[in-house]
């Protein structure tokens, strides 16, 4: 048989050699095969990509614009993926390496340990980051931290009166963002704008700035798109929606009732608050009560004086009329009757009244009333009345005063409309992240009301949410009308808020540990930016049949924890 | 399923070498490499009697052995998994640690009707190590599952036609798993957790074997489900110092189920030289609902980590041939189709399972009456499978493709 022949002929070392060679071949043939497809642009043209947006597009993170943040902005990451599909260079107005600079002049926040707990710690800002580099432009990343939609088409936004983050790289002082973007004749653009049209208001607790009216927003978006399209009729692009910024850690980290205290602390706070309210309000209440009581006392004194004056004046008028009647030849008895009749007559009464009023106006009687009133006010009876009323009023105030209990208590918030000057926070009100500095301060007393600009009330929340909804309707409409890719970041952030899993890592909107938001609680970490990149990739691929690769969000560093 | 290059390579290799003998690598983390002759025949073994390896394949057939015997065998798993990320379109692969499952069986014929035996074998295992820094490192960096089952067995021949048998299985094993923790230190170093534990579980193995006539025999067996429970595993975290208090080193409990297996098979001898064996297994994988680590202390505020698995029961269909070239030389070939128990969305980096075709080849050589040498090679060709990660599975989206070549050898002595 053939087989057995085969076996006999092969010596053992040869058999081994063939065995090893064949096994190697078989192993190689059984090796799993998977090949990565190469990215393509589809119907899009990525050769000149220009990104328009605000801080989120610029790569602003940890409260500052700094180099590493710019290098991991979603726009930058997206441009790197576009490069693999025919995209061109993507220039960025990089700031020098270092702490960078934020809106308030400070540098990036870093996580540090203070008193055993991890807190974001500010670093000094680098003012050289704002030096002019517009002569080295143009730049593909045209995003400007702080820009609102309404700023995009504004000429002079890069001037000394405009925005320092645009001024540093604007082509000239009179330029607008859209003008400088259009001048580059982009083949592809992304537009993610509008957050600041509500954020300025929201991040100040509704105490300053305002929500951009929708009419102005619409007009600015239309002008911006028209400006871009004028530069390239075949322009393609992607428009992203504004997420509900109130789901960012800046607004969600501190619960309205985060005053967590023991029973003893609550008792002390209650006593303290009552004492403070009582002693603080007493002079005011006392003055009010005294004023009210004095009005009554003065009225009585005046009445008494007036009665006396009236008696005197009536007697004088009667005597006068009687004297005149006798002089006219009337008998004593007739003159008496005439005088009585006059006093009772309308004319007589009128005359008396006028005379009394004249007398009452005189300085002499006024002084008399004042002194009588003052004398009455110091009388023991009136004093007792005043004290009783003051107590009654104070008690009324204290009844309306919040009571601290053991466990979780709402914050107190400044409120000018409230007689106490403050109110208790309600569920649905948002305490803003900067309040962390106040409430983590060991000297913080929960009985001290938080300033109004650290709290977004329910009405203010509604105003912000309505603004975002209106803006997003407009953005969707513009994307649809122009057949641009529509990137629904609003929907995406809603997903992140409930936990978004990427390659085994769950991202959330939790401050610091959620992984998506940086230490300022409003802007993205590099990982968060990568997740946003992937949303752009998905929407662009779907619209333009391109095959851009998403990025591995987990390979970025995220928030850096100290050792 | 289209026969792949792997199949032709396998065929070529075997044809040119009439190679070695039996083992298999089955669905989930089960290891079906318990007998070299059986591996060579598509891993069939419930319906025919051979040697002491029936302790595993069908305890009912042990009493049918002509003599007492001892078999010792082992296999070498050369495997590789590739992964094409659905998001980044990047390909990653496993480094290939060689798995070495073994099986030792000893059976003693007490008399013509009764036999007792002991099996010591590897019931499951997994050894996967992905390259450092790969995309799925927060799901899994590496895993090593090891287990050994000890099975004392008794078998009784009721009459010339029917015999039955039963064994008690005691399985002990260990798990070691590392995965990334998504926290970065200020110096850029990455964080990870290592979970290590040991545990054991018990079960049983029943079988009945029937020789209907000289040409046809049938068999059935039932291996019960059992679970290897880890009681005092240790979880060790390497995280930045500033958050270390949130990630204390902890003890954990976990349980890894071993599925029940019902096997039915028939073996037929059309001629003296040829044996044809067919078999079907029904594997109770639905026991594997989740992979849960329950900690004895809070880890980042949570007392357990749960990844859903939601495995489904699955069938395996097997076919094998053995041909006696000479009285003392046998060649074997077989194939099987192993249905994946893993539902869509639940493929994981630790067991990237898909429907699998196995092709096996083997030879057997007898030295006199006393010694058998069997060798096999098994080619495992898993279908490429795309996974869209289920939200509760803690896994990756992408395409997995895995394959393995598993040579093995055993020596049997009959006395």
XYZ file of C-alpha atoms in Angstrom, chain A residues 1 3-4 6-8 10 15 18-23 25-37 81 111 113 118 501-507 513 527 534 537 547-563, chain B residues 5-6 9-10 12-13 15-20 80-84 87-91 93 135-139 182-189 239-243 323 325 363 377 379 384 394-397 399-405 407:
118
model
C 0.000 0.000 0.000
C 0.834 4.891 2.556
C 2.844 2.244 4.275
C 5.641 6.193 2.258
C 6.170 5.524 5.891
C 8.898 3.008 5.421
C 11.176 8.150 5.346
C 10.283 12.647 9.033
C 9.110 17.342 7.117
C 6.935 17.293 10.189
C 8.379 20.555 11.477
C 8.223 22.234 8.088
C 4.674 21.099 7.452
C 3.550 22.036 10.910
C 3.188 25.780 7.145
C -0.084 24.591 8.649
C 0.266 26.885 11.621
C 0.840 29.771 9.263
C -2.162 28.778 7.143
C -4.385 28.458 10.221
C -3.230 31.808 11.492
C -6.284 34.019 11.777
C -6.436 36.722 9.182
C -7.884 40.149 9.710
C -6.815 43.161 7.778
C -7.546 46.760 8.511
C -9.365 48.520 5.672
C -7.956 60.744 10.792
C -5.254 67.719 40.528
C -4.147 66.796 47.412
C -8.124 65.659 45.852
C -18.995 52.331 27.583
C -16.060 52.408 25.175
C -13.835 49.358 24.893
C -14.456 48.301 28.460
C -14.216 51.781 29.984
C -17.378 53.458 31.176
C -17.413 57.220 30.836
C -13.811 60.174 38.017
C -10.433 61.125 26.300
C -15.733 59.525 17.117
C -16.398 60.408 12.413
C -14.528 55.535 5.988
C -12.620 57.592 8.487
C -11.376 55.608 11.459
C -12.513 56.400 14.935
C -9.858 56.894 17.582
C -9.083 54.752 20.608
C -10.285 57.133 23.285
C -8.789 54.973 26.022
C -5.236 55.445 24.813
C -5.280 59.079 25.921
C -4.348 59.932 29.443
C -7.507 61.477 30.851
C -7.251 63.151 34.200
C -3.822 62.747 35.746
C -3.833 61.653 39.347
C -0.905 62.531 41.598
C 1.172 59.667 42.920
C -6.777 27.428 3.470
C -6.383 26.141 6.970
C -3.003 22.930 4.925
C -4.271 20.534 7.525
C -1.709 18.327 3.297
C 0.095 18.054 6.557
C -1.461 13.290 4.181
C 2.237 13.835 4.117
C 2.811 12.748 7.660
C -0.058 10.632 8.844
C 0.611 12.491 11.939
C -0.043 12.222 15.606
C -3.745 32.982 18.158
C -6.579 35.462 18.257
C -6.777 38.534 16.088
C -9.080 41.442 16.636
C -10.059 44.145 14.208
C -13.985 51.781 15.935
C -10.360 52.391 15.086
C -9.979 49.724 12.369
C -6.790 48.628 14.028
C -5.746 44.984 14.194
C -3.465 40.051 18.317
C -7.133 48.699 22.493
C -9.085 46.392 24.784
C -6.729 46.541 27.731
C -9.451 47.866 30.040
C -11.532 44.789 29.259
C -8.709 53.636 33.438
C -6.743 55.940 35.709
C -3.552 57.636 34.680
C -0.867 58.803 37.065
C 0.567 62.271 36.679
C 3.747 60.688 35.283
C 1.695 58.958 32.567
C 1.929 55.452 34.001
C -3.124 52.790 40.827
C -1.791 56.303 41.468
C -1.080 56.823 45.159
C -3.542 59.662 45.495
C -6.482 57.407 44.732
C -8.487 2.791 9.325
C -3.345 0.021 7.647
C -2.131 7.757 13.938
C -3.123 16.975 15.341
C -6.729 22.224 13.430
C -14.538 35.261 11.797
C -17.984 44.991 29.416
C -16.438 44.018 26.093
C -15.291 45.346 22.749
C -16.914 45.886 19.406
C -14.239 41.384 14.544
C -12.508 38.474 16.180
C -10.777 35.654 14.344
C -9.117 32.835 16.175
C -7.374 29.665 15.178
C -5.251 26.963 16.705
C -3.082 24.031 15.827
C -0.634 18.426 18.240
